[in-house]
């Protein structure tokens, strides 16, 4: 089994409040790994620590067999991070946004031009490439946010709740693109509080609550923790049984 990313005792405290508690995750090369948990579980903080955007209180991250922090300059080129908060600039055109982010990875000239076109094509925005991002719908902005993170062809793509607050069409489009990237060889980490999304695309799922991983496995393995009758139970019910809480309020 090839491990692409490992967190070792990853912990974050804010004012003595533990929001991520001693996380030891192992992400296998080629999988779509889902991190499922309610709002406030610590998913974004975990992703931000993995990408070295938030400093861990304790612990470390190993990516491609090396300490991420110590080898950041090199390893960051192999990582694509799609943050929950949009990183795009409204006063730049779609292609200029992709250019800005892709060039940060040292890509220039013809290669940059191709990367911009490919990335916009990938998210279905080629025809809107000359439009300002501020004129885009919520779903289009989310898709542009993704285009900005993939131009450098990362080996690991991290999506932090990429479908929050968007229309079903954009949502399905994004989920299909994620599966397509995975088919082409990228490893994916996908965080969500939507059980049905995680169940639809992820090969392995970790259930997170209060900063801790409560259970981890395939959807079937998680269901077996609760019952032998796996066809009759949803992940939502597994979550409720294991935590005594609903995954989200309806
Ligand atoms: P999730 O992504 O699962 O919704 P987060 O990682 O965003 O969860 O948040 C986990 C907890 O950490 C929440 O209680 C949140 O309020 C807290 N938190 C996140 N960022 C900060 C911060 N910069 N300062 C203080 N508390 C924070």
PDB file of C-alpha atoms and ligand atoms in Angstrom:
ATOM      1  CA  UNK A   1       0.000   0.000   0.000  1.00  0.00           C
ATOM      2  CA  UNK A   2       1.431   3.314  -1.108  1.00  0.00           C
ATOM      3  CA  UNK A   3       0.822   6.148   1.349  1.00  0.00           C
ATOM      4  CA  UNK A   4       0.840   9.600  -0.246  1.00  0.00           C
ATOM      5  CA  UNK A   5       0.079  11.651   2.873  1.00  0.00           C
ATOM      6  CA  UNK A   6       0.322  10.980   6.563  1.00  0.00           C
ATOM      7  CA  UNK A   7      -0.560  13.180   9.520  1.00  0.00           C
ATOM      8  CA  UNK A   8       1.264  12.442  12.753  1.00  0.00           C
ATOM      9  CA  UNK A   9      -0.476  13.437  15.991  1.00  0.00           C
ATOM     10  CA  UNK A  10      -1.793  16.547  14.255  1.00  0.00           C
ATOM     11  CA  UNK A  11      -3.337  18.832  16.862  1.00  0.00           C
ATOM     12  CA  UNK A  12      -4.688  22.389  16.931  1.00  0.00           C
ATOM     13  CA  UNK A  13      -5.691  24.353  19.970  1.00  0.00           C
ATOM     14  CA  UNK A  14      -7.250  27.813  19.961  1.00  0.00           C
ATOM     15  CA  UNK A  15      -7.101  29.454  23.407  1.00  0.00           C
ATOM     16  CA  UNK A  16      -6.656  26.053  25.029  1.00  0.00           C
ATOM     17  CA  UNK A  17      -9.698  24.693  23.176  1.00  0.00           C
ATOM     18  CA  UNK A  18      -8.707  21.588  21.211  1.00  0.00           C
ATOM     19  CA  UNK A  19     -10.312  21.800  17.742  1.00  0.00           C
ATOM     20  CA  UNK A  20      -8.221  19.070  16.095  1.00  0.00           C
ATOM     21  CA  UNK A  21      -7.214  16.311  18.444  1.00  0.00           C
ATOM     22  CA  UNK A  22      -4.199  14.122  17.759  1.00  0.00           C
ATOM     23  CA  UNK A  23      -5.068  13.147  14.189  1.00  0.00           C
ATOM     24  CA  UNK A  24      -3.234  10.233  12.603  1.00  0.00           C
ATOM     25  CA  UNK A  25      -4.501   9.905   9.049  1.00  0.00           C
ATOM     26  CA  UNK A  26      -3.005   7.868   6.241  1.00  0.00           C
ATOM     27  CA  UNK A  27      -4.123   8.686   2.722  1.00  0.00           C
ATOM     28  CA  UNK A  28      -3.438   6.006   0.134  1.00  0.00           C
ATOM     29  CA  UNK A  29      -2.219   6.879  -3.329  1.00  0.00           C
ATOM     30  CA  UNK A  30      -5.067   6.773  -5.854  1.00  0.00           C
ATOM     31  CA  UNK A  31      -7.985   6.921  -3.441  1.00  0.00           C
ATOM     32  CA  UNK A  32     -10.779   9.446  -2.985  1.00  0.00           C
ATOM     33  CA  UNK A  33     -10.680   9.919   0.750  1.00  0.00           C
ATOM     34  CA  UNK A  34     -13.706  11.554   2.343  1.00  0.00           C
ATOM     35  CA  UNK A  35     -13.561  13.495   5.576  1.00  0.00           C
ATOM     36  CA  UNK A  36     -17.147  13.628   6.772  1.00  0.00           C
ATOM     37  CA  UNK A  37     -18.271  15.665   9.740  1.00  0.00           C
ATOM     38  CA  UNK A  38     -20.705  18.366  10.878  1.00  0.00           C
ATOM     39  CA  UNK A  39     -19.903  22.075  10.799  1.00  0.00           C
ATOM     40  CA  UNK A  40     -17.283  22.843  13.412  1.00  0.00           C
ATOM     41  CA  UNK A  41     -15.865  19.289  13.497  1.00  0.00           C
ATOM     42  CA  UNK A  42     -12.390  20.556  12.545  1.00  0.00           C
ATOM     43  CA  UNK A  43     -12.258  19.566   8.864  1.00  0.00           C
ATOM     44  CA  UNK A  44     -11.074  22.931   7.489  1.00  0.00           C
ATOM     45  CA  UNK A  45      -8.544  23.357  10.269  1.00  0.00           C
ATOM     46  CA  UNK A  46      -7.167  19.901   9.444  1.00  0.00           C
ATOM     47  CA  UNK A  47      -6.906  20.732   5.740  1.00  0.00           C
ATOM     48  CA  UNK A  48      -5.303  24.083   6.510  1.00  0.00           C
ATOM     49  CA  UNK A  49      -2.708  22.362   8.691  1.00  0.00           C
ATOM     50  CA  UNK A  50      -2.041  19.750   5.995  1.00  0.00           C
ATOM     51  CA  UNK A  51      -1.391  22.566   3.503  1.00  0.00           C
ATOM     52  CA  UNK A  52       0.737  24.472   6.035  1.00  0.00           C
ATOM     53  CA  UNK A  53      -1.625  27.450   6.072  1.00  0.00           C
ATOM     54  CA  UNK A  54      -2.445  27.014   9.767  1.00  0.00           C
ATOM     55  CA  UNK A  55       0.373  26.133  12.136  1.00  0.00           C
ATOM     56  CA  UNK A  56      -0.303  22.977  14.160  1.00  0.00           C
ATOM     57  CA  UNK A  57      -0.014  23.224  17.935  1.00  0.00           C
ATOM     58  CA  UNK A  58       1.499  19.739  17.787  1.00  0.00           C
ATOM     59  CA  UNK A  59       2.286  17.139  15.168  1.00  0.00           C
ATOM     60  CA  UNK A  60       3.470  17.064  11.586  1.00  0.00           C
ATOM     61  CA  UNK A  61       2.516  16.158   8.034  1.00  0.00           C
ATOM     62  CA  UNK A  62       4.404  13.819   5.739  1.00  0.00           C
ATOM     63  CA  UNK A  63       3.682  14.161   2.018  1.00  0.00           C
ATOM     64  CA  UNK A  64       5.248  11.832  -0.556  1.00  0.00           C
ATOM     65  CA  UNK A  65       7.408  10.384   2.200  1.00  0.00           C
ATOM     66  CA  UNK A  66       8.893  13.713   3.306  1.00  0.00           C
ATOM     67  CA  UNK A  67       8.167  16.259   5.997  1.00  0.00           C
ATOM     68  CA  UNK A  68       5.904  18.809   4.313  1.00  0.00           C
ATOM     69  CA  UNK A  69       7.026  21.839   6.274  1.00  0.00           C
ATOM     70  CA  UNK A  70      10.728  21.162   5.784  1.00  0.00           C
ATOM     71  CA  UNK A  71      10.334  20.528   2.032  1.00  0.00           C
ATOM     72  CA  UNK A  72       7.487  22.939   1.405  1.00  0.00           C
ATOM     73  CA  UNK A  73       8.952  24.681  -1.641  1.00  0.00           C
ATOM     74  CA  UNK A  74       9.224  21.465  -3.631  1.00  0.00           C
ATOM     75  CA  UNK A  75       6.238  19.569  -2.265  1.00  0.00           C
ATOM     76  CA  UNK A  76       3.752  22.411  -2.667  1.00  0.00           C
ATOM     77  CA  UNK A  77       4.049  21.948  -6.447  1.00  0.00           C
ATOM     78  CA  UNK A  78       2.524  18.478  -6.103  1.00  0.00           C
ATOM     79  CA  UNK A  79      -0.443  19.687  -4.079  1.00  0.00           C
ATOM     80  CA  UNK A  80      -3.644  21.405  -5.204  1.00  0.00           C
ATOM     81  CA  UNK A  81      -5.794  22.990  -2.500  1.00  0.00           C
ATOM     82  CA  UNK A  82      -9.303  24.204  -3.174  1.00  0.00           C
ATOM     83  CA  UNK A  83     -10.253  26.203  -0.071  1.00  0.00           C
ATOM     84  CA  UNK A  84     -13.782  26.571   1.195  1.00  0.00           C
ATOM     85  CA  UNK A  85     -13.552  30.363   1.044  1.00  0.00           C
ATOM     86  CA  UNK A  86     -13.244  31.567  -2.526  1.00  0.00           C
ATOM     87  CA  UNK A  87      -9.714  32.673  -3.326  1.00  0.00           C
ATOM     88  CA  UNK A  88     -10.564  34.301  -6.666  1.00  0.00           C
ATOM     89  CA  UNK A  89     -10.493  38.023  -7.480  1.00  0.00           C
ATOM     90  CA  UNK A  90     -13.717  39.563  -8.808  1.00  0.00           C
ATOM     91  CA  UNK A  91     -11.929  42.329 -10.686  1.00  0.00           C
ATOM     92  CA  UNK A  92      -9.843  39.895 -12.703  1.00  0.00           C
ATOM     93  CA  UNK A  93     -11.114  38.010 -15.735  1.00  0.00           C
ATOM     94  CA  UNK A  94     -11.530  34.239 -15.404  1.00  0.00           C
ATOM     95  CA  UNK A  95      -8.323  33.493 -17.313  1.00  0.00           C
ATOM     96  CA  UNK A  96      -6.402  36.140 -15.343  1.00  0.00           C
ATOM     97  CA  UNK A  97      -7.403  34.445 -12.091  1.00  0.00           C
ATOM     98  CA  UNK A  98      -6.100  31.108 -13.336  1.00  0.00           C
ATOM     99  CA  UNK A  99      -2.940  32.795 -14.636  1.00  0.00           C
ATOM    100  CA  UNK A 100      -2.303  34.444 -11.265  1.00  0.00           C
ATOM    101  CA  UNK A 101      -2.494  31.207  -9.292  1.00  0.00           C
ATOM    102  CA  UNK A 102      -0.854  28.909 -11.833  1.00  0.00           C
ATOM    103  CA  UNK A 103       2.127  31.225 -12.307  1.00  0.00           C
ATOM    104  CA  UNK A 104       2.766  31.034  -8.555  1.00  0.00           C
ATOM    105  CA  UNK A 105       4.046  27.511  -9.243  1.00  0.00           C
ATOM    106  CA  UNK A 106       6.689  28.826 -11.623  1.00  0.00           C
ATOM    107  CA  UNK A 107       4.806  27.899 -14.798  1.00  0.00           C
ATOM    108  CA  UNK A 108       5.511  30.345 -17.629  1.00  0.00           C
ATOM    109  CA  UNK A 109       5.124  31.038 -21.357  1.00  0.00           C
ATOM    110  CA  UNK A 110       3.441  28.497 -23.608  1.00  0.00           C
ATOM    111  CA  UNK A 111       3.081  26.012 -20.745  1.00  0.00           C
ATOM    112  CA  UNK A 112       1.199  28.622 -18.722  1.00  0.00           C
ATOM    113  CA  UNK A 113      -1.075  29.457 -21.651  1.00  0.00           C
ATOM    114  CA  UNK A 114      -1.900  25.779 -22.132  1.00  0.00           C
ATOM    115  CA  UNK A 115      -2.460  25.279 -18.399  1.00  0.00           C
ATOM    116  CA  UNK A 116      -4.924  28.207 -18.305  1.00  0.00           C
ATOM    117  CA  UNK A 117      -6.888  26.869 -21.279  1.00  0.00           C
ATOM    118  CA  UNK A 118      -6.897  23.292 -19.936  1.00  0.00           C
ATOM    119  CA  UNK A 119      -7.992  24.373 -16.448  1.00  0.00           C
ATOM    120  CA  UNK A 120     -10.846  26.523 -17.748  1.00  0.00           C
ATOM    121  CA  UNK A 121     -11.920  23.737 -20.091  1.00  0.00           C
ATOM    122  CA  UNK A 122     -11.811  21.295 -17.179  1.00  0.00           C
ATOM    123  CA  UNK A 123     -14.313  23.345 -15.169  1.00  0.00           C
ATOM    124  CA  UNK A 124     -16.478  24.159 -18.183  1.00  0.00           C
ATOM    125  CA  UNK A 125     -15.684  27.876 -18.270  1.00  0.00           C
ATOM    126  CA  UNK A 126     -13.772  28.170 -21.561  1.00  0.00           C
ATOM    127  CA  UNK A 127     -16.478  30.290 -23.120  1.00  0.00           C
ATOM    128  CA  UNK A 128     -16.479  32.676 -20.184  1.00  0.00           C
ATOM    129  CA  UNK A 129     -12.705  33.055 -19.964  1.00  0.00           C
ATOM    130  CA  UNK A 130     -12.771  36.788 -20.797  1.00  0.00           C
ATOM    131  CA  UNK A 131     -15.514  37.622 -18.302  1.00  0.00           C
ATOM    132  CA  UNK A 132     -14.796  39.170 -14.913  1.00  0.00           C
ATOM    133  CA  UNK A 133     -15.151  36.753 -12.011  1.00  0.00           C
ATOM    134  CA  UNK A 134     -17.482  39.189 -10.235  1.00  0.00           C
ATOM    135  CA  UNK A 135     -20.078  38.593 -12.966  1.00  0.00           C
ATOM    136  CA  UNK A 136     -20.181  34.830 -12.245  1.00  0.00           C
ATOM    137  CA  UNK A 137     -22.879  32.889 -10.366  1.00  0.00           C
ATOM    138  CA  UNK A 138     -21.964  31.140  -7.094  1.00  0.00           C
ATOM    139  CA  UNK A 139     -21.498  27.820  -8.882  1.00  0.00           C
ATOM    140  CA  UNK A 140     -19.294  29.371 -11.568  1.00  0.00           C
ATOM    141  CA  UNK A 141     -17.135  31.071  -8.927  1.00  0.00           C
ATOM    142  CA  UNK A 142     -16.673  27.712  -7.189  1.00  0.00           C
ATOM    143  CA  UNK A 143     -15.657  26.151 -10.507  1.00  0.00           C
ATOM    144  CA  UNK A 144     -13.200  28.974 -11.200  1.00  0.00           C
ATOM    145  CA  UNK A 145     -11.779  28.467  -7.704  1.00  0.00           C
ATOM    146  CA  UNK A 146     -11.063  24.858  -8.726  1.00  0.00           C
ATOM    147  CA  UNK A 147      -9.475  25.905 -12.045  1.00  0.00           C
ATOM    148  CA  UNK A 148      -7.042  28.099 -10.097  1.00  0.00           C
ATOM    149  CA  UNK A 149      -5.776  25.084  -8.103  1.00  0.00           C
ATOM    150  CA  UNK A 150      -5.227  22.495 -10.847  1.00  0.00           C
ATOM    151  CA  UNK A 151      -3.119  24.179 -13.549  1.00  0.00           C
ATOM    152  CA  UNK A 152       0.124  22.784 -12.141  1.00  0.00           C
ATOM    153  CA  UNK A 153      -1.168  19.164 -12.382  1.00  0.00           C
ATOM    154  CA  UNK A 154      -0.986  18.246  -8.682  1.00  0.00           C
ATOM    155  CA  UNK A 155      -0.717  14.633  -7.522  1.00  0.00           C
ATOM    156  CA  UNK A 156      -2.931  15.295  -4.514  1.00  0.00           C
ATOM    157  CA  UNK A 157      -6.045  17.459  -4.702  1.00  0.00           C
ATOM    158  CA  UNK A 158      -7.717  18.664  -1.518  1.00  0.00           C
ATOM    159  CA  UNK A 159     -11.299  19.889  -1.804  1.00  0.00           C
ATOM    160  CA  UNK A 160     -12.703  21.638   1.263  1.00  0.00           C
ATOM    161  CA  UNK A 161     -16.511  21.585   1.007  1.00  0.00           C
ATOM    162  CA  UNK A 162     -16.536  22.626  -2.664  1.00  0.00           C
ATOM    163  CA  UNK A 163     -20.299  22.334  -3.138  1.00  0.00           C
ATOM    164  CA  UNK A 164     -21.616  24.422  -0.250  1.00  0.00           C
ATOM    165  CA  UNK A 165     -24.390  26.772  -1.351  1.00  0.00           C
ATOM    166  CA  UNK A 166     -24.382  26.040  -5.068  1.00  0.00           C
ATOM    167  CA  UNK A 167     -26.972  24.847  -7.566  1.00  0.00           C
ATOM    168  CA  UNK A 168     -27.408  21.076  -8.160  1.00  0.00           C
ATOM    169  CA  UNK A 169     -26.082  21.330 -11.723  1.00  0.00           C
ATOM    170  CA  UNK A 170     -22.750  22.877 -10.661  1.00  0.00           C
ATOM    171  CA  UNK A 171     -22.604  20.412  -7.792  1.00  0.00           C
ATOM    172  CA  UNK A 172     -22.958  17.381 -10.067  1.00  0.00           C
ATOM    173  CA  UNK A 173     -20.480  18.904 -12.481  1.00  0.00           C
ATOM    174  CA  UNK A 174     -17.886  19.316  -9.711  1.00  0.00           C
ATOM    175  CA  UNK A 175     -18.420  15.786  -8.361  1.00  0.00           C
ATOM    176  CA  UNK A 176     -18.014  14.305 -11.857  1.00  0.00           C
ATOM    177  CA  UNK A 177     -14.847  16.306 -12.460  1.00  0.00           C
ATOM    178  CA  UNK A 178     -13.382  15.076  -9.182  1.00  0.00           C
ATOM    179  CA  UNK A 179     -14.043  11.475 -10.213  1.00  0.00           C
ATOM    180  CA  UNK A 180     -12.474  12.203 -13.609  1.00  0.00           C
ATOM    181  CA  UNK A 181      -9.302  13.671 -11.994  1.00  0.00           C
ATOM    182  CA  UNK A 182      -9.065  10.566  -9.852  1.00  0.00           C
ATOM    183  CA  UNK A 183      -9.452   8.297 -12.901  1.00  0.00           C
ATOM    184  CA  UNK A 184      -6.561  10.175 -14.474  1.00  0.00           C
ATOM    185  CA  UNK A 185      -4.365   9.406 -11.462  1.00  0.00           C
ATOM    186  CA  UNK A 186      -4.826  12.176  -8.878  1.00  0.00           C
ATOM    187  CA  UNK A 187      -5.379  11.258  -5.236  1.00  0.00           C
ATOM    188  CA  UNK A 188      -8.256  13.207  -3.693  1.00  0.00           C
ATOM    189  CA  UNK A 189      -9.140  14.355  -0.182  1.00  0.00           C
ATOM    190  CA  UNK A 190     -12.719  15.544  -0.066  1.00  0.00           C
ATOM    191  CA  UNK A 191     -14.279  17.158   2.993  1.00  0.00           C
ATOM    192  CA  UNK A 192     -18.008  17.531   3.327  1.00  0.00           C
ATOM    193  CA  UNK A 193     -20.934  17.488   5.690  1.00  0.00           C
ATOM    194  CA  UNK A 194     -23.108  16.029   2.922  1.00  0.00           C
ATOM    195  CA  UNK A 195     -23.243  12.304   3.524  1.00  0.00           C
ATOM    196  CA  UNK A 196     -24.678  11.522   0.084  1.00  0.00           C
ATOM    197  CA  UNK A 197     -21.796  13.264  -1.726  1.00  0.00           C
ATOM    198  CA  UNK A 198     -19.163  11.454   0.276  1.00  0.00           C
ATOM    199  CA  UNK A 199     -20.937   8.156  -0.243  1.00  0.00           C
ATOM    200  CA  UNK A 200     -21.233   8.794  -3.998  1.00  0.00           C
ATOM    201  CA  UNK A 201     -17.601   9.546  -4.749  1.00  0.00           C
ATOM    202  CA  UNK A 202     -15.338   8.415  -1.904  1.00  0.00           C
ATOM    203  CA  UNK A 203     -13.562   5.065  -1.753  1.00  0.00           C
ATOM    204  CA  UNK A 204     -12.834   5.469   1.977  1.00  0.00           C
ATOM    205  CA  UNK A 205     -14.421   7.696   4.566  1.00  0.00           C
ATOM    206  CA  UNK A 206     -13.313   9.074   7.924  1.00  0.00           C
ATOM    207  CA  UNK A 207     -16.036  10.300  10.251  1.00  0.00           C
ATOM    208  CA  UNK A 208     -14.902  13.329  12.227  1.00  0.00           C
ATOM    209  CA  UNK A 209     -16.534  14.925  15.240  1.00  0.00           C
ATOM    210  CA  UNK A 210     -15.161  17.331  17.866  1.00  0.00           C
ATOM    211  CA  UNK A 211     -11.720  17.277  16.264  1.00  0.00           C
ATOM    212  CA  UNK A 212     -11.421  13.486  16.358  1.00  0.00           C
ATOM    213  CA  UNK A 213     -11.715  10.659  13.875  1.00  0.00           C
ATOM    214  CA  UNK A 214     -14.390   8.402  15.264  1.00  0.00           C
ATOM    215  CA  UNK A 215     -14.292   5.750  12.552  1.00  0.00           C
ATOM    216  CA  UNK A 216     -12.626   5.192   9.201  1.00  0.00           C
ATOM    217  CA  UNK A 217     -13.257   2.723   6.382  1.00  0.00           C
ATOM    218  CA  UNK A 218     -15.326   2.061   3.285  1.00  0.00           C
ATOM    219  CA  UNK A 219     -18.983   2.977   3.481  1.00  0.00           C
ATOM    220  CA  UNK A 220     -19.800  -0.711   4.040  1.00  0.00           C
ATOM    221  CA  UNK A 221     -17.185  -1.094   6.782  1.00  0.00           C
ATOM    222  CA  UNK A 222     -18.596   1.940   8.589  1.00  0.00           C
ATOM    223  CA  UNK A 223     -22.120   0.576   8.370  1.00  0.00           C
ATOM    224  CA  UNK A 224     -20.957  -2.786   9.717  1.00  0.00           C
ATOM    225  CA  UNK A 225     -19.785  -1.020  12.866  1.00  0.00           C
ATOM    226  CA  UNK A 226     -23.429  -0.435  13.612  1.00  0.00           C
ATOM    227  CA  UNK A 227     -25.352  -3.309  11.996  1.00  0.00           C
ATOM    228  CA  UNK A 228     -24.955  -6.412   9.848  1.00  0.00           C
ATOM    229  CA  UNK A 229     -27.880  -5.290   7.739  1.00  0.00           C
ATOM    230  CA  UNK A 230     -25.844  -2.752   5.745  1.00  0.00           C
ATOM    231  CA  UNK A 231     -28.463  -2.240   3.027  1.00  0.00           C
ATOM    232  CA  UNK A 232     -30.925  -0.861   5.536  1.00  0.00           C
ATOM    233  CA  UNK A 233     -28.772   1.846   7.093  1.00  0.00           C
ATOM    234  CA  UNK A 234     -27.437   5.168   5.808  1.00  0.00           C
ATOM    235  CA  UNK A 235     -24.159   6.822   6.773  1.00  0.00           C
ATOM    236  CA  UNK A 236     -26.286   9.528   8.340  1.00  0.00           C
ATOM    237  CA  UNK A 237     -27.655   6.895  10.770  1.00  0.00           C
ATOM    238  CA  UNK A 238     -24.152   5.512  11.361  1.00  0.00           C
ATOM    239  CA  UNK A 239     -23.060   8.999  12.323  1.00  0.00           C
ATOM    240  CA  UNK A 240     -26.062   9.421  14.619  1.00  0.00           C
ATOM    241  CA  UNK A 241     -25.400   6.055  16.302  1.00  0.00           C
ATOM    242  CA  UNK A 242     -21.686   6.681  16.802  1.00  0.00           C
ATOM    243  CA  UNK A 243     -21.929  10.286  17.972  1.00  0.00           C
ATOM    244  CA  UNK A 244     -25.470  10.705  19.254  1.00  0.00           C
ATOM    245  CA  UNK A 245     -25.746  13.713  16.919  1.00  0.00           C
ATOM    246  CA  UNK A 246     -27.239  14.539  13.543  1.00  0.00           C
ATOM    247  CA  UNK A 247     -24.724  15.239  10.787  1.00  0.00           C
ATOM    248  CA  UNK A 248     -26.605  18.392   9.873  1.00  0.00           C
ATOM    249  CA  UNK A 249     -29.791  20.186  10.712  1.00  0.00           C
ATOM    250  CA  UNK A 250     -32.552  20.046   8.157  1.00  0.00           C
TER     251      UNK A 250
HETATM  252  P1  LIG B   1     -15.308  22.471   9.944  1.00  0.00           P
HETATM  253  O1  LIG B   1     -14.455  22.731   8.765  1.00  0.00           O
HETATM  254  O2  LIG B   1     -15.453  21.006  10.247  1.00  0.00           O
HETATM  255  O3  LIG B   1     -16.639  23.145   9.862  1.00  0.00           O
HETATM  256  P2  LIG B   1     -13.424  24.164  11.356  1.00  0.00           P
HETATM  257  O4  LIG B   1     -12.107  23.515  11.232  1.00  0.00           O
HETATM  258  O5  LIG B   1     -13.728  25.326  10.477  1.00  0.00           O
HETATM  259  O6  LIG B   1     -14.573  23.048  11.238  1.00  0.00           O
HETATM  260  O7  LIG B   1     -13.594  24.644  12.861  1.00  0.00           O
HETATM  261  C1  LIG B   1     -13.366  23.794  13.982  1.00  0.00           C
HETATM  262  C2  LIG B   1     -13.516  24.610  15.249  1.00  0.00           C
HETATM  263  O8  LIG B   1     -12.410  25.496  15.352  1.00  0.00           O
HETATM  264  C3  LIG B   1     -14.774  25.466  15.288  1.00  0.00           C
HETATM  265  O9  LIG B   1     -15.295  25.434  16.586  1.00  0.00           O
HETATM  266  C4  LIG B   1     -14.260  26.841  14.954  1.00  0.00           C
HETATM  267  O10 LIG B   1     -15.048  27.835  15.534  1.00  0.00           O
HETATM  268  C5  LIG B   1     -12.855  26.821  15.543  1.00  0.00           C
HETATM  269  N1  LIG B   1     -11.922  27.720  14.825  1.00  0.00           N
HETATM  270  C6  LIG B   1     -11.549  27.624  13.534  1.00  0.00           C
HETATM  271  N2  LIG B   1     -10.678  28.606  13.209  1.00  0.00           N
HETATM  272  C7  LIG B   1     -10.489  29.340  14.333  1.00  0.00           C
HETATM  273  C8  LIG B   1      -9.692  30.488  14.666  1.00  0.00           C
HETATM  274  N3  LIG B   1      -8.904  31.090  13.751  1.00  0.00           N
HETATM  275  N4  LIG B   1      -9.751  30.955  15.928  1.00  0.00           N
HETATM  276  C9  LIG B   1     -10.530  30.347  16.861  1.00  0.00           C
HETATM  277  N5  LIG B   1     -11.299  29.272  16.630  1.00  0.00           N
HETATM  278  C10 LIG B   1     -11.288  28.754  15.379  1.00  0.00           C
END
